[in-house]
Amino acid sequence: MKDFFRNNGLLILTAAVLLALVTAVCSILFGGFADPLSNLAGILATPVRNGISAFANWTGERYSDAFEREQLKTENEELKQRIAQLEETARQADAALQENERLRNHLDLRPSKREFEEESAMVTARSHSNWESAFTISKGSSSGVEPGDCVVDEYWHMVGIVTQVGENWSTVSTLIDSNTELGGQLTRTGEAAILEGDFTLMGQGRLKLSYLPENSELIAGDLVSTSGRGGIYPPGLVVGHVEDVHTEASGVTRYAVVQPETDLESLKQVFVIKSFEIVE
Amino acid sequence: MTRSDFMIKWGVYALAALPVWLLELYVLNRFPVLGVSPMLMPLAAVAVAVLEGATAGGGFGLFTGILCDAAYHDTDGGMTLGLCLIGVCAGALSRYALRQNLAGCLLCSLGALTAIDAVRILVRLLQRAAPLEALLAVALPEIAWSMVFVLPVYGLFYWVFQRVPKKTVL
């Protein structure tokens, strides 16, 4: 080891310690915004990231064309039937909406509205680590994306939350990431609970619905959406459905395993909700 | 070795590390095996350390660590320090205890990957983020799948090693 110390080894180790400290401090100071080095790396890697993403998507589409034609035909038929059912439901809902508007006018209530300012973005890279669930999107601070913004798919199913923002890229931590935590609500009963990622469930593509009310009666298939309590995330975004109900290791409280409604593995395009205004 | 030789040598090593970095970041994570994708950058740091020794290994580990911290999410400088230490240890081990060849690289890579995942497990255990079984269920396949790439990564850097000036004066 004499050679090591003679050949500036100590200098290299000192540089590593200092750089690690600077990176850690920058990470704390910049909050959800990327530090200059990460930002630069993200910008420089953009062409490669976009190129690989475009090639992977093109290959996936060619594969679907070649080998999944029959499956797509069957799916198309099923979807046509489903559309017919939904059109009937929508006709009934129209009547209910008109009645609701008349009643709101009658009671002098503010008209309800849900307005969102969203930004479309492409998913350009998958999670770099097996210890988290995240992906990179093609929009960043130059498009007004900020840390903490909600991300949904084209069906308005909740996908995740923006956790790091660069100039023209952002990292989105998905719903199942073990650091994710947000207010959830059971659509059927209106009961509130906490949706949180769990490391054990992350590998199975699931998350937890914890702190369930004592007497809540959950049924497998119950829809879970965001509660919007606290005003950080919009309410009513569909998260997933209840798969199972378990008792915590303590034996006192229960939690539900929730399967996300969105398909996190095949996301190509997402929408970042930059701001929202909701009047119930 | 002249300053110019020195710059060219480490420039070539850095260029060789770039495709490995891009492969890990943007390609292999699209095709997980056993539910995991491999870690390649620690293998690159170890391969160069085994071939060039502790000081050069530390320097190259520092470079690969900076690349990892720049691209990975939530590492907060840990990879810069971690890969530099791994480079130093792998270089010293392969020179004084093992051999500066593929077998030495395999053993050092196994040690490096185990050390990285041991730190990750320890942090999560201290945070009470998950039980040990769940953490091992990620770490073990990750190490196993990463070890498959030791040969190609070592091969790439050995190819570079044969073509650059041998004596490094830092």
PDB file of N, CA and C in Angstrom, chain A residues 85-171:
ATOM      1  N   GLN A  85     -72.172  -0.401 -23.386  1.00  0.00           N
ATOM      2  CA  GLN A  85     -72.677  -0.353 -21.988  1.00  0.00           C
ATOM      3  C   GLN A  85     -72.412   1.026 -21.377  1.00  0.00           C
ATOM      4  N   LEU A  86     -71.203   1.541 -21.618  1.00  0.00           N
ATOM      5  CA  LEU A  86     -70.844   2.835 -21.029  1.00  0.00           C
ATOM      6  C   LEU A  86     -71.654   3.979 -21.618  1.00  0.00           C
ATOM      7  N   GLU A  87     -72.004   3.866 -22.918  1.00  0.00           N
ATOM      8  CA  GLU A  87     -72.834   4.905 -23.539  1.00  0.00           C
ATOM      9  C   GLU A  87     -74.200   4.969 -22.868  1.00  0.00           C
ATOM     10  N   GLU A  88     -74.731   3.770 -22.547  1.00  0.00           N
ATOM     11  CA  GLU A  88     -76.021   3.709 -21.858  1.00  0.00           C
ATOM     12  C   GLU A  88     -75.900   4.367 -20.474  1.00  0.00           C
ATOM     13  N   THR A  89     -74.813   4.029 -19.760  1.00  0.00           N
ATOM     14  CA  THR A  89     -74.576   4.628 -18.441  1.00  0.00           C
ATOM     15  C   THR A  89     -74.416   6.145 -18.551  1.00  0.00           C
ATOM     16  N   ALA A  90     -73.717   6.588 -19.593  1.00  0.00           N
ATOM     17  CA  ALA A  90     -73.498   8.031 -19.781  1.00  0.00           C
ATOM     18  C   ALA A  90     -74.822   8.752 -20.017  1.00  0.00           C
ATOM     19  N   ARG A  91     -75.747   8.108 -20.777  1.00  0.00           N
ATOM     20  CA  ARG A  91     -77.064   8.733 -21.021  1.00  0.00           C
ATOM     21  C   ARG A  91     -77.795   8.942 -19.694  1.00  0.00           C
ATOM     22  N   GLN A  92     -77.721   7.901 -18.840  1.00  0.00           N
ATOM     23  CA  GLN A  92     -78.370   8.021 -17.522  1.00  0.00           C
ATOM     24  C   GLN A  92     -77.682   9.102 -16.682  1.00  0.00           C
ATOM     25  N   ALA A  93     -76.342   9.156 -16.796  1.00  0.00           N
ATOM     26  CA  ALA A  93     -75.583  10.145 -16.010  1.00  0.00           C
ATOM     27  C   ALA A  93     -75.914  11.567 -16.454  1.00  0.00           C
ATOM     28  N   ASP A  94     -76.167  11.740 -17.767  1.00  0.00           N
ATOM     29  CA  ASP A  94     -76.534  13.069 -18.286  1.00  0.00           C
ATOM     30  C   ASP A  94     -77.774  13.605 -17.584  1.00  0.00           C
ATOM     31  N   ALA A  95     -78.742  12.708 -17.461  1.00  0.00           N
ATOM     32  CA  ALA A  95     -79.992  13.109 -16.800  1.00  0.00           C
ATOM     33  C   ALA A  95     -79.719  13.484 -15.343  1.00  0.00           C
ATOM     34  N   ALA A  96     -78.876  12.675 -14.688  1.00  0.00           N
ATOM     35  CA  ALA A  96     -78.528  12.951 -13.282  1.00  0.00           C
ATOM     36  C   ALA A  96     -77.775  14.270 -13.146  1.00  0.00           C
ATOM     37  N   LEU A  97     -76.898  14.540 -14.117  1.00  0.00           N
ATOM     38  CA  LEU A  97     -76.132  15.794 -14.090  1.00  0.00           C
ATOM     39  C   LEU A  97     -77.051  17.010 -14.200  1.00  0.00           C
ATOM     40  N   GLN A  98     -78.032  16.898 -15.136  1.00  0.00           N
ATOM     41  CA  GLN A  98     -78.962  18.017 -15.312  1.00  0.00           C
ATOM     42  C   GLN A  98     -79.771  18.246 -14.034  1.00  0.00           C
ATOM     43  N   GLU A  99     -80.185  17.132 -13.432  1.00  0.00           N
ATOM     44  CA  GLU A  99     -80.942  17.240 -12.183  1.00  0.00           C
ATOM     45  C   GLU A  99     -80.071  17.879 -11.089  1.00  0.00           C
ATOM     46  N   ASN A 100     -78.791  17.438 -11.032  1.00  0.00           N
ATOM     47  CA  ASN A 100     -77.852  17.977 -10.050  1.00  0.00           C
ATOM     48  C   ASN A 100     -77.663  19.486 -10.223  1.00  0.00           C
ATOM     49  N   GLU A 101     -77.555  19.919 -11.496  1.00  0.00           N
ATOM     50  CA  GLU A 101     -77.370  21.340 -11.779  1.00  0.00           C
ATOM     51  C   GLU A 101     -78.597  22.144 -11.330  1.00  0.00           C
ATOM     52  N   ARG A 102     -79.790  21.590 -11.631  1.00  0.00           N
ATOM     53  CA  ARG A 102     -81.024  22.275 -11.228  1.00  0.00           C
ATOM     54  C   ARG A 102     -81.074  22.436  -9.713  1.00  0.00           C
ATOM     55  N   LEU A 103     -80.725  21.336  -8.991  1.00  0.00           N
ATOM     56  CA  LEU A 103     -80.764  21.362  -7.519  1.00  0.00           C
ATOM     57  C   LEU A 103     -79.733  22.333  -6.946  1.00  0.00           C
ATOM     58  N   ARG A 104     -78.514  22.370  -7.575  1.00  0.00           N
ATOM     59  CA  ARG A 104     -77.480  23.298  -7.104  1.00  0.00           C
ATOM     60  C   ARG A 104     -77.945  24.741  -7.283  1.00  0.00           C
ATOM     61  N   ASN A 105     -78.571  25.009  -8.448  1.00  0.00           N
ATOM     62  CA  ASN A 105     -79.107  26.355  -8.687  1.00  0.00           C
ATOM     63  C   ASN A 105     -80.162  26.711  -7.652  1.00  0.00           C
ATOM     64  N   HIS A 106     -81.009  25.704  -7.388  1.00  0.00           N
ATOM     65  CA  HIS A 106     -82.093  25.904  -6.437  1.00  0.00           C
ATOM     66  C   HIS A 106     -81.556  26.255  -5.045  1.00  0.00           C
ATOM     67  N   LEU A 107     -80.427  25.599  -4.684  1.00  0.00           N
ATOM     68  CA  LEU A 107     -79.844  25.819  -3.343  1.00  0.00           C
ATOM     69  C   LEU A 107     -78.777  26.933  -3.338  1.00  0.00           C
ATOM     70  N   ASP A 108     -78.617  27.612  -4.477  1.00  0.00           N
ATOM     71  CA  ASP A 108     -77.618  28.690  -4.604  1.00  0.00           C
ATOM     72  C   ASP A 108     -76.194  28.225  -4.295  1.00  0.00           C
ATOM     73  N   LEU A 109     -75.840  27.027  -4.737  1.00  0.00           N
ATOM     74  CA  LEU A 109     -74.470  26.513  -4.522  1.00  0.00           C
ATOM     75  C   LEU A 109     -73.588  26.910  -5.705  1.00  0.00           C
ATOM     76  N   ARG A 110     -72.250  27.043  -5.444  1.00  0.00           N
ATOM     77  CA  ARG A 110     -71.333  27.334  -6.551  1.00  0.00           C
ATOM     78  C   ARG A 110     -71.334  26.140  -7.500  1.00  0.00           C
ATOM     79  N   PRO A 111     -71.312  26.407  -8.783  1.00  0.00           N
ATOM     80  CA  PRO A 111     -71.275  25.266  -9.704  1.00  0.00           C
ATOM     81  C   PRO A 111     -69.991  24.453  -9.509  1.00  0.00           C
ATOM     82  N   SER A 112     -70.150  23.121  -9.499  1.00  0.00           N
ATOM     83  CA  SER A 112     -68.960  22.289  -9.293  1.00  0.00           C
ATOM     84  C   SER A 112     -68.099  22.315 -10.555  1.00  0.00           C
ATOM     85  N   LYS A 113     -66.797  22.236 -10.358  1.00  0.00           N
ATOM     86  CA  LYS A 113     -65.913  22.180 -11.527  1.00  0.00           C
ATOM     87  C   LYS A 113     -64.606  21.481 -11.171  1.00  0.00           C
ATOM     88  N   ARG A 114     -64.018  20.883 -12.162  1.00  0.00           N
ATOM     89  CA  ARG A 114     -62.703  20.234 -12.018  1.00  0.00           C
ATOM     90  C   ARG A 114     -61.848  20.720 -13.181  1.00  0.00           C
ATOM     91  N   GLU A 115     -60.927  21.612 -12.882  1.00  0.00           N
ATOM     92  CA  GLU A 115     -60.062  22.134 -13.941  1.00  0.00           C
ATOM     93  C   GLU A 115     -58.617  21.768 -13.645  1.00  0.00           C
ATOM     94  N   PHE A 116     -57.954  21.259 -14.675  1.00  0.00           N
ATOM     95  CA  PHE A 116     -56.560  20.842 -14.513  1.00  0.00           C
ATOM     96  C   PHE A 116     -55.691  21.504 -15.578  1.00  0.00           C
ATOM     97  N   GLU A 117     -54.486  21.896 -15.177  1.00  0.00           N
ATOM     98  CA  GLU A 117     -53.509  22.318 -16.176  1.00  0.00           C
ATOM     99  C   GLU A 117     -52.500  21.181 -16.269  1.00  0.00           C
ATOM    100  N   GLU A 118     -52.536  20.485 -17.393  1.00  0.00           N
ATOM    101  CA  GLU A 118     -51.644  19.328 -17.495  1.00  0.00           C
ATOM    102  C   GLU A 118     -50.620  19.504 -18.616  1.00  0.00           C
ATOM    103  N   GLU A 119     -49.548  18.728 -18.518  1.00  0.00           N
ATOM    104  CA  GLU A 119     -48.460  18.772 -19.501  1.00  0.00           C
ATOM    105  C   GLU A 119     -48.220  17.340 -19.965  1.00  0.00           C
ATOM    106  N   SER A 120     -48.323  17.126 -21.254  1.00  0.00           N
ATOM    107  CA  SER A 120     -48.093  15.781 -21.789  1.00  0.00           C
ATOM    108  C   SER A 120     -46.585  15.495 -21.825  1.00  0.00           C
ATOM    109  N   ALA A 121     -46.210  14.283 -21.499  1.00  0.00           N
ATOM    110  CA  ALA A 121     -44.780  13.910 -21.528  1.00  0.00           C
ATOM    111  C   ALA A 121     -44.635  12.446 -21.919  1.00  0.00           C
ATOM    112  N   MET A 122     -43.508  12.135 -22.527  1.00  0.00           N
ATOM    113  CA  MET A 122     -43.224  10.745 -22.911  1.00  0.00           C
ATOM    114  C   MET A 122     -42.335  10.098 -21.841  1.00  0.00           C
ATOM    115  N   VAL A 123     -42.573   8.814 -21.606  1.00  0.00           N
ATOM    116  CA  VAL A 123     -41.687   8.066 -20.695  1.00  0.00           C
ATOM    117  C   VAL A 123     -40.449   7.680 -21.486  1.00  0.00           C
ATOM    118  N   THR A 124     -39.275   8.172 -21.055  1.00  0.00           N
ATOM    119  CA  THR A 124     -38.071   7.939 -21.864  1.00  0.00           C
ATOM    120  C   THR A 124     -37.091   6.945 -21.239  1.00  0.00           C
ATOM    121  N   ALA A 125     -37.228   6.654 -19.960  1.00  0.00           N
ATOM    122  CA  ALA A 125     -36.329   5.657 -19.353  1.00  0.00           C
ATOM    123  C   ALA A 125     -37.002   5.016 -18.149  1.00  0.00           C
ATOM    124  N   ARG A 126     -36.664   3.772 -17.932  1.00  0.00           N
ATOM    125  CA  ARG A 126     -37.209   3.017 -16.787  1.00  0.00           C
ATOM    126  C   ARG A 126     -36.323   3.220 -15.562  1.00  0.00           C
ATOM    127  N   SER A 127     -36.772   2.689 -14.454  1.00  0.00           N
ATOM    128  CA  SER A 127     -36.039   2.783 -13.192  1.00  0.00           C
ATOM    129  C   SER A 127     -34.604   2.265 -13.332  1.00  0.00           C
ATOM    130  N   HIS A 128     -33.631   3.028 -12.770  1.00  0.00           N
ATOM    131  CA  HIS A 128     -32.234   2.620 -12.883  1.00  0.00           C
ATOM    132  C   HIS A 128     -31.827   1.661 -11.775  1.00  0.00           C
ATOM    133  N   SER A 129     -32.679   1.507 -10.788  1.00  0.00           N
ATOM    134  CA  SER A 129     -32.295   0.715  -9.632  1.00  0.00           C
ATOM    135  C   SER A 129     -33.403  -0.288  -9.313  1.00  0.00           C
ATOM    136  N   ASN A 130     -32.979  -1.426  -8.760  1.00  0.00           N
ATOM    137  CA  ASN A 130     -33.973  -2.425  -8.354  1.00  0.00           C
ATOM    138  C   ASN A 130     -34.573  -2.090  -6.996  1.00  0.00           C
ATOM    139  N   TRP A 131     -34.072  -1.005  -6.379  1.00  0.00           N
ATOM    140  CA  TRP A 131     -34.474  -0.670  -5.015  1.00  0.00           C
ATOM    141  C   TRP A 131     -35.499   0.440  -4.984  1.00  0.00           C
ATOM    142  N   GLU A 132     -35.953   0.858  -6.133  1.00  0.00           N
ATOM    143  CA  GLU A 132     -36.981   1.902  -6.204  1.00  0.00           C
ATOM    144  C   GLU A 132     -37.816   1.656  -7.456  1.00  0.00           C
ATOM    145  N   SER A 133     -38.968   2.316  -7.517  1.00  0.00           N
ATOM    146  CA  SER A 133     -39.788   2.227  -8.718  1.00  0.00           C
ATOM    147  C   SER A 133     -39.968   3.640  -9.244  1.00  0.00           C
ATOM    148  N   ALA A 134     -39.265   3.942 -10.316  1.00  0.00           N
ATOM    149  CA  ALA A 134     -39.311   5.299 -10.864  1.00  0.00           C
ATOM    150  C   ALA A 134     -39.063   5.240 -12.365  1.00  0.00           C
ATOM    151  N   PHE A 135     -39.388   6.321 -13.054  1.00  0.00           N
ATOM    152  CA  PHE A 135     -39.046   6.421 -14.471  1.00  0.00           C
ATOM    153  C   PHE A 135     -38.777   7.879 -14.822  1.00  0.00           C
ATOM    154  N   THR A 136     -38.165   8.069 -15.976  1.00  0.00           N
ATOM    155  CA  THR A 136     -37.815   9.416 -16.423  1.00  0.00           C
ATOM    156  C   THR A 136     -38.791   9.855 -17.508  1.00  0.00           C
ATOM    157  N   ILE A 137     -39.230  11.116 -17.444  1.00  0.00           N
ATOM    158  CA  ILE A 137     -40.117  11.643 -18.488  1.00  0.00           C
ATOM    159  C   ILE A 137     -39.417  12.779 -19.244  1.00  0.00           C
ATOM    160  N   SER A 138     -40.017  13.132 -20.373  1.00  0.00           N
ATOM    161  CA  SER A 138     -39.333  14.049 -21.298  1.00  0.00           C
ATOM    162  C   SER A 138     -39.586  15.527 -21.014  1.00  0.00           C
ATOM    163  N   LYS A 139     -40.213  15.881 -19.908  1.00  0.00           N
ATOM    164  CA  LYS A 139     -40.457  17.294 -19.609  1.00  0.00           C
ATOM    165  C   LYS A 139     -39.861  17.643 -18.246  1.00  0.00           C
ATOM    166  N   GLY A 140     -39.408  18.899 -18.133  1.00  0.00           N
ATOM    167  CA  GLY A 140     -38.800  19.331 -16.877  1.00  0.00           C
ATOM    168  C   GLY A 140     -39.183  20.745 -16.518  1.00  0.00           C
ATOM    169  N   SER A 141     -38.273  21.427 -15.832  1.00  0.00           N
ATOM    170  CA  SER A 141     -38.590  22.763 -15.321  1.00  0.00           C
ATOM    171  C   SER A 141     -38.887  23.753 -16.459  1.00  0.00           C
ATOM    172  N   SER A 142     -38.308  23.532 -17.651  1.00  0.00           N
ATOM    173  CA  SER A 142     -38.559  24.450 -18.771  1.00  0.00           C
ATOM    174  C   SER A 142     -40.021  24.382 -19.223  1.00  0.00           C
ATOM    175  N   SER A 143     -40.723  23.297 -18.862  1.00  0.00           N
ATOM    176  CA  SER A 143     -42.152  23.182 -19.215  1.00  0.00           C
ATOM    177  C   SER A 143     -43.045  23.449 -18.004  1.00  0.00           C
ATOM    178  N   GLY A 144     -42.452  23.914 -16.930  1.00  0.00           N
ATOM    179  CA  GLY A 144     -43.245  24.259 -15.745  1.00  0.00           C
ATOM    180  C   GLY A 144     -43.511  23.101 -14.800  1.00  0.00           C
ATOM    181  N   VAL A 145     -42.834  21.977 -15.003  1.00  0.00           N
ATOM    182  CA  VAL A 145     -43.012  20.830 -14.106  1.00  0.00           C
ATOM    183  C   VAL A 145     -42.275  21.113 -12.790  1.00  0.00           C
ATOM    184  N   GLU A 146     -42.902  20.764 -11.682  1.00  0.00           N
ATOM    185  CA  GLU A 146     -42.286  21.008 -10.369  1.00  0.00           C
ATOM    186  C   GLU A 146     -42.306  19.744  -9.517  1.00  0.00           C
ATOM    187  N   PRO A 147     -41.381  19.650  -8.555  1.00  0.00           N
ATOM    188  CA  PRO A 147     -41.407  18.487  -7.658  1.00  0.00           C
ATOM    189  C   PRO A 147     -42.738  18.438  -6.905  1.00  0.00           C
ATOM    190  N   GLY A 148     -43.288  17.247  -6.781  1.00  0.00           N
ATOM    191  CA  GLY A 148     -44.557  17.090  -6.062  1.00  0.00           C
ATOM    192  C   GLY A 148     -45.774  17.089  -6.972  1.00  0.00           C
ATOM    193  N   ASP A 149     -45.576  17.375  -8.268  1.00  0.00           N
ATOM    194  CA  ASP A 149     -46.720  17.338  -9.199  1.00  0.00           C
ATOM    195  C   ASP A 149     -47.190  15.893  -9.377  1.00  0.00           C
ATOM    196  N   CYS A 150     -48.508  15.747  -9.528  1.00  0.00           N
ATOM    197  CA  CYS A 150     -49.102  14.420  -9.755  1.00  0.00           C
ATOM    198  C   CYS A 150     -48.923  14.013 -11.214  1.00  0.00           C
ATOM    199  N   VAL A 151     -48.768  12.723 -11.447  1.00  0.00           N
ATOM    200  CA  VAL A 151     -48.660  12.232 -12.826  1.00  0.00           C
ATOM    201  C   VAL A 151     -49.739  11.180 -13.054  1.00  0.00           C
ATOM    202  N   VAL A 152     -50.481  11.329 -14.162  1.00  0.00           N
ATOM    203  CA  VAL A 152     -51.550  10.371 -14.483  1.00  0.00           C
ATOM    204  C   VAL A 152     -51.324   9.821 -15.885  1.00  0.00           C
ATOM    205  N   ASP A 153     -52.016   8.712 -16.200  1.00  0.00           N
ATOM    206  CA  ASP A 153     -51.909   8.175 -17.557  1.00  0.00           C
ATOM    207  C   ASP A 153     -53.049   8.734 -18.415  1.00  0.00           C
ATOM    208  N   GLU A 154     -53.202   8.233 -19.629  1.00  0.00           N
ATOM    209  CA  GLU A 154     -54.198   8.800 -20.538  1.00  0.00           C
ATOM    210  C   GLU A 154     -55.633   8.544 -20.073  1.00  0.00           C
ATOM    211  N   TYR A 155     -55.821   7.594 -19.158  1.00  0.00           N
ATOM    212  CA  TYR A 155     -57.173   7.313 -18.623  1.00  0.00           C
ATOM    213  C   TYR A 155     -57.383   8.026 -17.281  1.00  0.00           C
ATOM    214  N   TRP A 156     -56.492   8.912 -16.926  1.00  0.00           N
ATOM    215  CA  TRP A 156     -56.519   9.650 -15.662  1.00  0.00           C
ATOM    216  C   TRP A 156     -56.386   8.737 -14.451  1.00  0.00           C
ATOM    217  N   HIS A 157     -55.690   7.640 -14.631  1.00  0.00           N
ATOM    218  CA  HIS A 157     -55.337   6.797 -13.491  1.00  0.00           C
ATOM    219  C   HIS A 157     -54.034   7.340 -12.924  1.00  0.00           C
ATOM    220  N   MET A 158     -53.981   7.426 -11.601  1.00  0.00           N
ATOM    221  CA  MET A 158     -52.786   7.948 -10.934  1.00  0.00           C
ATOM    222  C   MET A 158     -51.576   7.050 -11.236  1.00  0.00           C
ATOM    223  N   VAL A 159     -50.461   7.664 -11.585  1.00  0.00           N
ATOM    224  CA  VAL A 159     -49.240   6.917 -11.920  1.00  0.00           C
ATOM    225  C   VAL A 159     -48.165   7.127 -10.857  1.00  0.00           C
ATOM    226  N   GLY A 160     -47.993   8.371 -10.419  1.00  0.00           N
ATOM    227  CA  GLY A 160     -46.956   8.646  -9.428  1.00  0.00           C
ATOM    228  C   GLY A 160     -46.799  10.129  -9.177  1.00  0.00           C
ATOM    229  N   ILE A 161     -45.658  10.474  -8.612  1.00  0.00           N
ATOM    230  CA  ILE A 161     -45.401  11.859  -8.213  1.00  0.00           C
ATOM    231  C   ILE A 161     -44.006  12.261  -8.700  1.00  0.00           C
ATOM    232  N   VAL A 162     -43.901  13.483  -9.223  1.00  0.00           N
ATOM    233  CA  VAL A 162     -42.602  13.983  -9.685  1.00  0.00           C
ATOM    234  C   VAL A 162     -41.712  14.205  -8.465  1.00  0.00           C
ATOM    235  N   THR A 163     -40.524  13.574  -8.457  1.00  0.00           N
ATOM    236  CA  THR A 163     -39.649  13.710  -7.287  1.00  0.00           C
ATOM    237  C   THR A 163     -38.347  14.442  -7.597  1.00  0.00           C
ATOM    238  N   GLN A 164     -37.956  14.488  -8.868  1.00  0.00           N
ATOM    239  CA  GLN A 164     -36.735  15.231  -9.214  1.00  0.00           C
ATOM    240  C   GLN A 164     -36.947  15.887 -10.572  1.00  0.00           C
ATOM    241  N   VAL A 165     -36.606  17.169 -10.650  1.00  0.00           N
ATOM    242  CA  VAL A 165     -36.855  17.903 -11.891  1.00  0.00           C
ATOM    243  C   VAL A 165     -35.559  18.465 -12.447  1.00  0.00           C
ATOM    244  N   GLY A 166     -35.278  18.158 -13.714  1.00  0.00           N
ATOM    245  CA  GLY A 166     -34.141  18.759 -14.422  1.00  0.00           C
ATOM    246  C   GLY A 166     -34.678  19.729 -15.453  1.00  0.00           C
ATOM    247  N   GLU A 167     -33.786  20.246 -16.293  1.00  0.00           N
ATOM    248  CA  GLU A 167     -34.180  21.254 -17.284  1.00  0.00           C
ATOM    249  C   GLU A 167     -35.204  20.686 -18.280  1.00  0.00           C
ATOM    250  N   ASN A 168     -34.882  19.540 -18.894  1.00  0.00           N
ATOM    251  CA  ASN A 168     -35.801  18.964 -19.891  1.00  0.00           C
ATOM    252  C   ASN A 168     -36.131  17.502 -19.574  1.00  0.00           C
ATOM    253  N   TRP A 169     -36.043  17.153 -18.323  1.00  0.00           N
ATOM    254  CA  TRP A 169     -36.369  15.788 -17.874  1.00  0.00           C
ATOM    255  C   TRP A 169     -36.817  15.838 -16.417  1.00  0.00           C
ATOM    256  N   SER A 170     -37.560  14.838 -16.015  1.00  0.00           N
ATOM    257  CA  SER A 170     -37.969  14.716 -14.604  1.00  0.00           C
ATOM    258  C   SER A 170     -38.003  13.248 -14.223  1.00  0.00           C
ATOM    259  N   THR A 171     -37.819  12.993 -12.943  1.00  0.00           N
ATOM    260  CA  THR A 171     -37.957  11.625 -12.448  1.00  0.00           C
ATOM    261  C   THR A 171     -39.293  11.523 -11.721  1.00  0.00           C
TER     262      THR A 171
END
